[in-house]
C-alpha cells in the first residue's frame, strides 16, 4: 500500500501499476494465458489446412510429373495454385457400360459430395427437431406414460457410437441381391428385399443422423419446455386464446432459440460425420476427403477448408442469434409445472409407439450386436430361421490361440485378443486425459468469462473455445492431422489428446459458464472481502456448489471420447484406439469382432453414464422428464 | 476505527455515468446511509469503496491509506482493504454449515501480533512484532461463540443456510461479517429481503450493533425511512450525482432541492406552484392554488438576485466540467409531482424568474375552523395513531396528517391553513432551495 502523498507518479509506473492490478486478479491472468493458448491450438491447425491447399504434395508431383517440377524450379517456390486450378479444371473419363463419360474432377470430388453433405445436414436437422421436439413436448407437457423410461432410453442413440445405427441398418436391410454382401435380418426372417435407395445413400444417412442427433433437440428444447413458466401459457388461456394459437404464438416462439441452437449443432455435426455416410455408402465431403487424401492431398485439404467455412458460417449465425434482444433463454418461473395437456385415450397408443421406436433405436442395436458375435458366419441367421441351436458359436469370444481356419485369420477371440484390449486401454487413456484437460480448461474458461462479462477479451476467449464445437469433426481432425504430421507427432497419444481436448473444451466451458452465470457474484465476493485466497475460493466454495455441472463438464468429453472415430481416425494407426480398430476389423471382414467391440463399448458407456448419474446426479439428459 | 474519503470518484460505462464526480467524507465511527432511487449509483459507490468495483477515475482513502488512485494507478484489492461487507442476498455459502460459514474467513487470517481476548475479540497489535501466525482452532471457536452470541444464532451452528429462515440467514451473514473484526462495515440493502416486522426488529439491532462495535458503518438503502432512522448522516444520490450530504433531520427540514424534498418523508411533501416576486422587505408575495394570495416570509435573509447569480454560477460550473465522453444519462431538473384531481388541460410551461414552488410537509397542513383555505375531504386513511387525509382545493390535492384517530367523511367541507416556519421555497427554474420560512394565506 502506498501513502496518500505518493500520488505524483510517472506514466510508465502508472501503466505498470495498472497492469499489476489487472493481472493480480486470477481470472484475468488465466484468461490471458488461455487466450494465447487457445489461439494457438485453434487457429494454428486451421491455418495449416489453408496452407496445405497451396503446398506441393509428393502425390501431385507423381501425377503431374515434369510440368509441376519445372514450375517449382522456375519460380523457386514451394507454393502452388495447382491444387486449386486442377480441382476445378481437370476432367476424368470413365467407361460406363459401352459409353465413355467425361466428368469434371470438381463435380466428382467437390460438387456432388458438397451437395450431399448439405442435403443430409438439412434433412438431419429437420428429422432431429421433429422427432426430438415432439418427444420433448410429450415428455414435459403432457401426461405421457412411462416418461422416466422413455426419457433415459431416448438419448441412447446419442450416447452410443455414431455408426451403431448405420451398422444396424445394414444388418437389417442389406441383401446380397440388392447391395451385395451378406443378407440382412429382413431377408433372413421375412424374405423381404428392400430397394437400394432404402439401403444406401441419402435416405438412410439422413434418417440415421436424425435419430442420432434427436437427443440434442430433446435436451435443448425439453430444457426450455421444462423451465418455461406455465403462467405464460395460462395467461393466454385466461384470455380465451385457442390452444393451437397459444402453442404457435406463445410456446413455439419461446423455444425458437433452442430450435435454432439445435439446428446449428446438428448441421455442423452432420456435415462432419464420417462413419454414417461411410457405412451407408454416400459420397460426402468427409468420406470423399478420406477417399482422396493420399493422391490428391492438397485438393482434399480444399474440401476440409470448405467444411471449415461452414463452421465459421454457423458460428456467425450463432453469434447473431444469441446476442439479439429476442433471446428468451432465461424464461423461467416460480409457478410449478401445472399445465399438463391430457392426451386422452391416445395416451397409451402414443406411449406404446414411442416405446417401440426407442426399442428399435436404443435396445435393438445392442441385441443385434450381441447376436452377431455368436453367428458362425456373418449374416448366417440359420439358428433363427431353421431353429437349429447348434448353428451358433462362441469362437469369436473364446478362441485362445492363433488359428487360421474357422475364418479367424489368425486372430485370437475377443476375450483373449491383446490387440483389442490394448486398443481399449489406449481409448481409455485418451478419454481420461482429454476429459481432465478439457474439463479443467473448460471450467476455468466458464469461471473467468462469467467474472468478466463485459470484457471483449473474455468474449474472444469464449468464442475461441467454442469454435471447435461448431467445426465439423472431420475438419478439426484434418487440421490436427496436417499439424501433427508437420510437428512429427503423428500416431502419438499426445496428438490424439491435443485434438480431443481442443474439440471437447466447449462441452466443459458451456456447462461451466451456464452454471457460473447462475451463481451470484456475491457468493465469491463474500469470500474475497475476507481475504480468502483464490484457490481456496475455488476448491471450497465455487466447485462444491457447482459440482454437478462441473462433473458433467468432465463427463461429456470422456463419454464422447470413448466413442469418437471421425476426429481421431486420421491421427493414428488403426491399432491405437478401439474405434479405429473397429474399422480395421470391418475391412478384414471380421464383422463378429467389430460387433463384439461395439457391444463392449456401448455397454461400457451406458454403465459409466449410469454410474456417474447415480454417484453425482450429473447426467447428459440432466433432469429432463420423468417425475411421474 | 476508520475514516473514508472519496475525491472526485467517477464510475462510468461508456457514456453512462453511474457515479459522477463524487466527493464524500465519512467520519470515523459514523453511520452513513447512501440513499437514492434504484439505479442511482449508491450500490456502485459502496462497492467501489469496498474494492469490488473499480472506479473509472478518482481517489479513495481509508484511514491514511490510499486504496484507489487512478492517477497513480493504485488499486488495493478488496481482500487487502480489511473491510466487512453484508450482501443484499446474504451470500452465505450453501455448502457450509453456519459454523463453517463464520469460521472459514477466520481460518485464513495470518498476521503478526495477533491475539484473541477471553471474550473472543481479535486484538491486532502489529507493532508488538513476533512471527506471523494463524488463529488456533480454540481461538476461532471463541470468536465464533462471541459473534454468534451477538446475533443470537447459537442454536443453529450445525445447520446449513438452506435450513434457516430469512431472518436467521441474515443474522448468520452479520456474524460472518463481524467475525474478522473489520474496521468498516458495508451493508448493501441488508434488510430488503426481510418481511416488514422482522425488518423493524433488525433495524434496531443494527443500531445497537453500531454502538457496540464502534466500527464505521456505510449502509445502502432505497428506503428513506431506514435512512432517516439509522443514519448519523444521509448521503442522497440521484443519477450518480450527490444531492445532499447532511444529518437526517437537516435533510428532512432543509432539503437542498425538490428531488430531496420529494424523496424524503412519508407521506410525501406537498408541492404547490406559486407565482410572484420578492418585495423590498424580503418577503415574497405569491399567488397560489389558482385563487389565493399569500406571503412567504423567509426565515433567513435572502436576496433573490444574488441567490440566482450564485446558483447559476454553480450550475454553469457543473455543466462546464471536463468529461472524457458525453454523459448519456443527462442531468435534468427533477420533475416534482403536483397532485391534482385531474391532469386534463395542464400544460408544461417553461418556468421563469417569477415562478416558485412551495414545499409543505403534511404535518404543516392544519385543518381548523378558521383556516383561510377552503377544501373538501378527498380521501381519509386513519391508522389509529394518526390520520392521513387528502384535501381537495379546487383542482389541487393537498396531503395532511392529523394526529389521533379523527374520522372524516369523504366529501366533507373543511378549512385549512399552513402553519409553522418549516415551509420551503424552491425556484421552479432550477429546483433549488431558496429558503425556509412561514407561509401566510391572505
PDB file of C-alpha atoms in Angstrom, chain A residues 80 122 191 193 250 257 311 351 381 430 437 445 501 533 582 586:
ATOM      1  CA  UNK A  80       1.452 -23.557 -55.971  1.00  0.00           C
ATOM      2  CA  UNK A 122     -30.599 -30.223 -43.697  1.00  0.00           C
ATOM      3  CA  UNK A 191     -37.546 -62.726 -47.175  1.00  0.00           C
ATOM      4  CA  UNK A 193     -35.693 -57.303 -50.165  1.00  0.00           C
ATOM      5  CA  UNK A 250     -46.562 -18.243 -27.210  1.00  0.00           C
ATOM      6  CA  UNK A 257     -33.751 -20.244 -29.558  1.00  0.00           C
ATOM      7  CA  UNK A 311     -18.174 -23.976 -39.328  1.00  0.00           C
ATOM      8  CA  UNK A 351     -46.667 -44.140 -25.332  1.00  0.00           C
ATOM      9  CA  UNK A 381     -29.156 -66.431 -39.216  1.00  0.00           C
ATOM     10  CA  UNK A 430      -7.021 -40.762 -24.317  1.00  0.00           C
ATOM     11  CA  UNK A 437      -7.655 -31.381 -19.749  1.00  0.00           C
ATOM     12  CA  UNK A 445     -12.945 -20.542 -19.006  1.00  0.00           C
ATOM     13  CA  UNK A 501      -9.068 -31.573 -25.757  1.00  0.00           C
ATOM     14  CA  UNK A 533      -7.128 -16.912  -1.417  1.00  0.00           C
ATOM     15  CA  UNK A 582     -13.169 -51.341 -35.446  1.00  0.00           C
ATOM     16  CA  UNK A 586     -14.564 -54.191 -40.789  1.00  0.00           C
TER      17      UNK A 586
END
